[in-house]
mmCIF file of C-alpha atoms in Angstrom:
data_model
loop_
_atom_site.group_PDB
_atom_site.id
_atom_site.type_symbol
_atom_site.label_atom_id
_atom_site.label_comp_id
_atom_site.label_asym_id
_atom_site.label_seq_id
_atom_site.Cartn_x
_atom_site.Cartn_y
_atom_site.Cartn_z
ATOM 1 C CA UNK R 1 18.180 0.983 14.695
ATOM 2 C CA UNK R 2 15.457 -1.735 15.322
ATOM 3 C CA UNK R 3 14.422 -3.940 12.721
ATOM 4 C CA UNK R 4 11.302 -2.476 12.151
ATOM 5 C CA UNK R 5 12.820 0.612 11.973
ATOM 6 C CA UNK R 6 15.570 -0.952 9.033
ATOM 7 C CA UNK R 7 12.148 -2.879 7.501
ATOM 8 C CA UNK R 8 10.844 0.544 6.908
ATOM 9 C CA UNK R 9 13.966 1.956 5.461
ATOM 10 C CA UNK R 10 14.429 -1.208 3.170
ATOM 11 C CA UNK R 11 11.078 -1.107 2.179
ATOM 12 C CA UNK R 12 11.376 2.730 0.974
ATOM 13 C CA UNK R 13 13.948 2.132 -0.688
ATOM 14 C CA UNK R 14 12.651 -0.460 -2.742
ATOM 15 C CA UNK R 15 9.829 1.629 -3.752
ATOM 16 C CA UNK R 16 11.853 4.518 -4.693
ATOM 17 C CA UNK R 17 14.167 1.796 -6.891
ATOM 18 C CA UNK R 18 11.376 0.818 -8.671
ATOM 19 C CA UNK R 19 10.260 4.011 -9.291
ATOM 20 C CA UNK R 20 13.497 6.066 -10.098
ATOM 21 C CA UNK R 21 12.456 7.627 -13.617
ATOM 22 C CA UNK R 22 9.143 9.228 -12.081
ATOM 23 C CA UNK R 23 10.906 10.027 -8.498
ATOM 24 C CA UNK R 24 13.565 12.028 -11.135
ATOM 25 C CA UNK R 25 10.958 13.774 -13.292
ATOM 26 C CA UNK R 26 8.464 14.615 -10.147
ATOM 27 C CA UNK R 27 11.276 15.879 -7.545
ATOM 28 C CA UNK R 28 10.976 19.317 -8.588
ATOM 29 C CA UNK R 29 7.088 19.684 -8.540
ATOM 30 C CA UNK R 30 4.953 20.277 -5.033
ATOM 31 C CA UNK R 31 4.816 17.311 -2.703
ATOM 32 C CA UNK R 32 1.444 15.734 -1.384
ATOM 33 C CA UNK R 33 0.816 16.124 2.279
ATOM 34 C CA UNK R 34 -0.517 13.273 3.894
ATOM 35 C CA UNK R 35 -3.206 13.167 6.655
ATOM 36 C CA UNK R 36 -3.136 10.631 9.422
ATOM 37 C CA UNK R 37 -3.924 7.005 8.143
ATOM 38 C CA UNK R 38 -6.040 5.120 9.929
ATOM 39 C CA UNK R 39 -6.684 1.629 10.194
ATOM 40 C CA UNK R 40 -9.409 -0.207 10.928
ATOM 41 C CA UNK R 41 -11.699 -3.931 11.259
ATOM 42 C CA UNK R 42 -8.358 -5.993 11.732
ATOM 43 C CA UNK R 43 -5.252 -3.547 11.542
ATOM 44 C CA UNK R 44 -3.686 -1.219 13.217
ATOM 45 C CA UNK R 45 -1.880 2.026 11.795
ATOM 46 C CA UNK R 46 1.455 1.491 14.442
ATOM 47 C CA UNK R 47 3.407 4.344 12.477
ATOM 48 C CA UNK R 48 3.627 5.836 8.653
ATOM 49 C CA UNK R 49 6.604 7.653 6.952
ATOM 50 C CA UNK R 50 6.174 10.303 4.181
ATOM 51 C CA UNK R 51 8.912 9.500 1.623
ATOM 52 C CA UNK R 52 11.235 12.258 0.542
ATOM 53 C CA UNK R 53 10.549 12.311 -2.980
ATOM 54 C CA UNK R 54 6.827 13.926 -1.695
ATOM 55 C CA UNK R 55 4.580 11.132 -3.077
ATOM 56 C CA UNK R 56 5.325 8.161 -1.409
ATOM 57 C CA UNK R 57 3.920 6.875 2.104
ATOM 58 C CA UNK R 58 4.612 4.064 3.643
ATOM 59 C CA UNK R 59 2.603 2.342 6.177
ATOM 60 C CA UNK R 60 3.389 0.403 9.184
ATOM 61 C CA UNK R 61 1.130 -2.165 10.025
ATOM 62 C CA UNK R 62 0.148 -3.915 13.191
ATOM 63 C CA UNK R 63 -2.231 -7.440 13.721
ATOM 64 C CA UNK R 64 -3.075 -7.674 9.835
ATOM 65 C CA UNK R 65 -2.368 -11.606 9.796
ATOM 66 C CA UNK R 66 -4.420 -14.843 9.306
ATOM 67 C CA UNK R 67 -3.747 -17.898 11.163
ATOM 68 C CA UNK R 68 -4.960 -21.815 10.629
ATOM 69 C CA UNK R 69 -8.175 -20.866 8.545
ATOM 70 C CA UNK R 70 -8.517 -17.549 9.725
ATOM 71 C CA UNK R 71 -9.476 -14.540 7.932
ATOM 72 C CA UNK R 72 -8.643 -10.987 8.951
ATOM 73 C CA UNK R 73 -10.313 -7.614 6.697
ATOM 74 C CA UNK R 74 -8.168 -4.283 6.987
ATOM 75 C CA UNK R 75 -10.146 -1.181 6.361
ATOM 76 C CA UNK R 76 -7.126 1.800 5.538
ATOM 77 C CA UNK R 77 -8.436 5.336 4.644
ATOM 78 C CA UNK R 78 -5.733 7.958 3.537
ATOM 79 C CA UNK R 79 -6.355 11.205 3.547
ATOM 80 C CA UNK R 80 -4.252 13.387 1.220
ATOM 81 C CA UNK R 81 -3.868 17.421 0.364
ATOM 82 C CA UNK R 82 -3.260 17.430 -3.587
ATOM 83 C CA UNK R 83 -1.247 20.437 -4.519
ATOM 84 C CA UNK R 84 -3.296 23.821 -6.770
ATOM 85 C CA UNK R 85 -2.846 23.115 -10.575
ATOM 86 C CA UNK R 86 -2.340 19.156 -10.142
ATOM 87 C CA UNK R 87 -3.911 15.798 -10.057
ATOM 88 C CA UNK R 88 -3.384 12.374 -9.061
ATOM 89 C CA UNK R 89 -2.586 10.545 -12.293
ATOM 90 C CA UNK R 90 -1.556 6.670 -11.275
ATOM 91 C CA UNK R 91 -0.829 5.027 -7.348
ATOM 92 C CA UNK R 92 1.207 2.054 -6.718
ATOM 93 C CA UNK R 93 0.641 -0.112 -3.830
ATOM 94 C CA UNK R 94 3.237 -2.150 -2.667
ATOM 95 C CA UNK R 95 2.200 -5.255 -0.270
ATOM 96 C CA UNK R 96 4.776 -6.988 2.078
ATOM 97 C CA UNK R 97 4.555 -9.944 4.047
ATOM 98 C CA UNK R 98 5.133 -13.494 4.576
ATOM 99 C CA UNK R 99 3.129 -16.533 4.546
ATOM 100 C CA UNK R 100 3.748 -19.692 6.237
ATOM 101 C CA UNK R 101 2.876 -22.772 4.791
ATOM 102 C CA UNK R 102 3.034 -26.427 5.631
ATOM 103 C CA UNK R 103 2.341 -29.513 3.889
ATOM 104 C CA UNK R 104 -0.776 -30.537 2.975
ATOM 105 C CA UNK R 105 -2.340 -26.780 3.653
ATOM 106 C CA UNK R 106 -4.532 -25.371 0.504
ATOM 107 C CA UNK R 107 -2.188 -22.591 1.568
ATOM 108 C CA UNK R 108 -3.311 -18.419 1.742
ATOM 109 C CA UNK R 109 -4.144 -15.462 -0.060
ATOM 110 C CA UNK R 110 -4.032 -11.874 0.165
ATOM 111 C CA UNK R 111 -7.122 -10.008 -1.906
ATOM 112 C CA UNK R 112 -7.642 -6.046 -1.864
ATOM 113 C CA UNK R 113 -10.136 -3.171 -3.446
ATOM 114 C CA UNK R 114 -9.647 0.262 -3.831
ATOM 115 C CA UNK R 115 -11.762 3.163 -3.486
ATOM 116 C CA UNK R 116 -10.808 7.226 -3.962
ATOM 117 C CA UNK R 117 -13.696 10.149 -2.889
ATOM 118 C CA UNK R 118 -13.293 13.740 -3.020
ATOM 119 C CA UNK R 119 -12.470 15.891 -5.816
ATOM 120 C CA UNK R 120 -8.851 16.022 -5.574
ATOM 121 C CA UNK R 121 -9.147 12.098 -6.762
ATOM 122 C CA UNK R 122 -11.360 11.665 -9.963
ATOM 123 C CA UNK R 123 -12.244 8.054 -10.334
ATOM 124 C CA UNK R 124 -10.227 5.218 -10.336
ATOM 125 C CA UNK R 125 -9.953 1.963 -12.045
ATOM 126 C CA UNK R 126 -8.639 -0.861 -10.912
ATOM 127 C CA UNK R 127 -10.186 -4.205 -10.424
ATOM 128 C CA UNK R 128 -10.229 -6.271 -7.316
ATOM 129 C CA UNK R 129 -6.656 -8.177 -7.260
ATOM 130 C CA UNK R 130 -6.402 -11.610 -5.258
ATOM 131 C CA UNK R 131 -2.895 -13.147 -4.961
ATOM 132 C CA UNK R 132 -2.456 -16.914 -3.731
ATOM 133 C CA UNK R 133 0.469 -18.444 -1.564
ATOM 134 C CA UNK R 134 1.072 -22.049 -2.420
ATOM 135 C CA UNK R 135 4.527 -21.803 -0.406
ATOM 136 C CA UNK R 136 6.239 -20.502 2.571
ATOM 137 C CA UNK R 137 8.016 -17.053 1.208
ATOM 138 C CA UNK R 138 8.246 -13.796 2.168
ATOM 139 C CA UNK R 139 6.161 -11.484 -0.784
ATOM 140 C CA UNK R 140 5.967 -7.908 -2.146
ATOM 141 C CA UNK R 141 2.786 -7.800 -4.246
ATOM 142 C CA UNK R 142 2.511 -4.238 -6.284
ATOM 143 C CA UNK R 143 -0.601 -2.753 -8.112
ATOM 144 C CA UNK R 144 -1.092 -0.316 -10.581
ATOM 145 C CA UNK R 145 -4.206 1.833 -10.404
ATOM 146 C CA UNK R 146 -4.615 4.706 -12.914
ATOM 147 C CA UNK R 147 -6.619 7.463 -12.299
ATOM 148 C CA UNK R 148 -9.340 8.982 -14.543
ATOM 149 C CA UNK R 149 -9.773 12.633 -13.713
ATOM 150 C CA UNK R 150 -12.980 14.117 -13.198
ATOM 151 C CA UNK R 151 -13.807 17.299 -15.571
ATOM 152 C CA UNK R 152 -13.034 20.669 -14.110
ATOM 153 C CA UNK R 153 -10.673 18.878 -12.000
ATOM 154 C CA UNK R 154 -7.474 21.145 -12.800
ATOM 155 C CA UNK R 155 -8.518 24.101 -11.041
ATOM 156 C CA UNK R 156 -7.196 23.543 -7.867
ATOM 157 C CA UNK R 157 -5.671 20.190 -6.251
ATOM 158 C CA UNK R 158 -7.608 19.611 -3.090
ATOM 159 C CA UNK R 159 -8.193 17.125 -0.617
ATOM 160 C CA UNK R 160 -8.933 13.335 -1.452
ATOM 161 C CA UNK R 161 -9.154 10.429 0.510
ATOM 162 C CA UNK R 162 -7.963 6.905 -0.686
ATOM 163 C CA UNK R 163 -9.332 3.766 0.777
ATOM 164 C CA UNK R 164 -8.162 0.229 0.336
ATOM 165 C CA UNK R 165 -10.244 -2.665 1.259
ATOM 166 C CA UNK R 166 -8.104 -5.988 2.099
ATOM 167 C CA UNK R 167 -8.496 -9.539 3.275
ATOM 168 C CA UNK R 168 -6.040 -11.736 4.478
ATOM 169 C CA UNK R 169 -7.112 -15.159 4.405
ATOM 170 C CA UNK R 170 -5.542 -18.256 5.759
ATOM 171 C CA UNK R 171 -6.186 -22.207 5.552
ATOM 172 C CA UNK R 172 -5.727 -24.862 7.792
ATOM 173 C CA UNK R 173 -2.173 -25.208 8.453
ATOM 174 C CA UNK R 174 -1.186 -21.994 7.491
ATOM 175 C CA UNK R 175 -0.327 -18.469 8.294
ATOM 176 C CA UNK R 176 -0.121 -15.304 6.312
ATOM 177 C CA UNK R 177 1.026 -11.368 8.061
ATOM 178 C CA UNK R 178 1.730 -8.249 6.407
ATOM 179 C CA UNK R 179 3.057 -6.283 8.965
ATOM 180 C CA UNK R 180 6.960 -5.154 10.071
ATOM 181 C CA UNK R 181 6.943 -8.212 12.756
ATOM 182 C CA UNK R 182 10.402 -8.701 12.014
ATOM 183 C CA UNK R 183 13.416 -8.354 8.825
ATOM 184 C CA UNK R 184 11.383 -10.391 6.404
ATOM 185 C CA UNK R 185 8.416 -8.663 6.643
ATOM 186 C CA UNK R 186 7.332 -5.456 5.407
ATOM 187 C CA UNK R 187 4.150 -2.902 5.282
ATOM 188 C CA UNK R 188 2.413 -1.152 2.592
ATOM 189 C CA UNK R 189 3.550 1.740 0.580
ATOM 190 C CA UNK R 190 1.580 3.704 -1.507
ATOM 191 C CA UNK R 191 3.301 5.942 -4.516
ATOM 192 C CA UNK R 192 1.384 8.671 -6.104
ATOM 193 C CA UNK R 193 2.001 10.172 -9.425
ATOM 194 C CA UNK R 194 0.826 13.677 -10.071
ATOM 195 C CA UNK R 195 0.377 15.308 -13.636
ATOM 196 C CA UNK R 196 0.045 19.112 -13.959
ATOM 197 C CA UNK R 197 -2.946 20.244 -15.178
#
């Protein structure tokens, strides 16, 4: 096992620990399926891994880091086949990493957006997040976006497509990755929450 294959593991399981009540109370209902992910502007998609509990997806990614006063935007689009009779009620995003920093550097931050389209979504709110890194540490940064369905939404699942919108941004001095580069680094795993209609 390599260590981005352990990173992965480790990183599942973390979700999955945080989550235990809803993994418990969802394991018996249908499981999303997940299209391809793709990554664009300054990532890569290198690999994702449907968890087993059928809502949570973790994704591997490649080049998303910001060195000496760079800045780096990652443009990931989900695309996801919502089970007949349910909807998406809240998603978790959990952001690993690590940042580098050294003395006298203003240091780096990690900011993100979300977006969902299709009717198998409904509309969500959630407001843009921005997390700062004063010191060198490796970082798991989660958010919570709940889901307003649209009306008429329960009579069928469907397909939906999530996108998330974020910057890596580093100052002089400094260095920031979210990626599975190595054991202290990690990816991003999303967790979905479905309610029956």
């Amino acid at each position: 096992m390599n260590f981005k294959q352990f990173g992965v593991l480790l990183s599942i399981s973390t979700i999955l620990g945080l989550n235990v009540i809803g993994t418990k109370v969802l394991a018996d209902e249908p499981s999303i399926t997940f299209g391809d992910a793709i990554g664009s502007g300054g990532c890569v998609v290198a690999d994702q891994l449907a968890g087993a509990d059928g809502r949570t997806l973790s994704l591997i990614l490649d080049n998303f880091n910001a060195f000496n006063g760079g800045r780096k935007r990652c443009i990931l689009r989900v695309q996801t086949f919502i089970p007949s009779g349910f909807i998406i009620q809240n998603v978790q995003v959990l952001y690993q990493g690590n940042t580098d920093i050294n003395r006298g550097s203003r240091g780096t931050s990690l900011s993100r957006t979300y977006s969902f389209s299709g009717g198998a979504f409904g509309q969500a709110v959630a407001t843009p997040q921005t997390t700062n890194f004063t010191t060198t540490k490796a970082f798991a940064e989660q958010d919570e976006i709940t889901v307003l369905a649209a009306s008429g939404l329960c009579s069928g699942g469907g397909q939906g497509l999530l996108g998330i919108n974020a910057v890596v941004q580093s100052s002089s001095a400094s260095s920031i990755f979210v990626d599975t580069a190595d054991i202290n680094a990690g990816d991003v795993i999303l967790s979905f929450d479905l309610k029956r209609c």
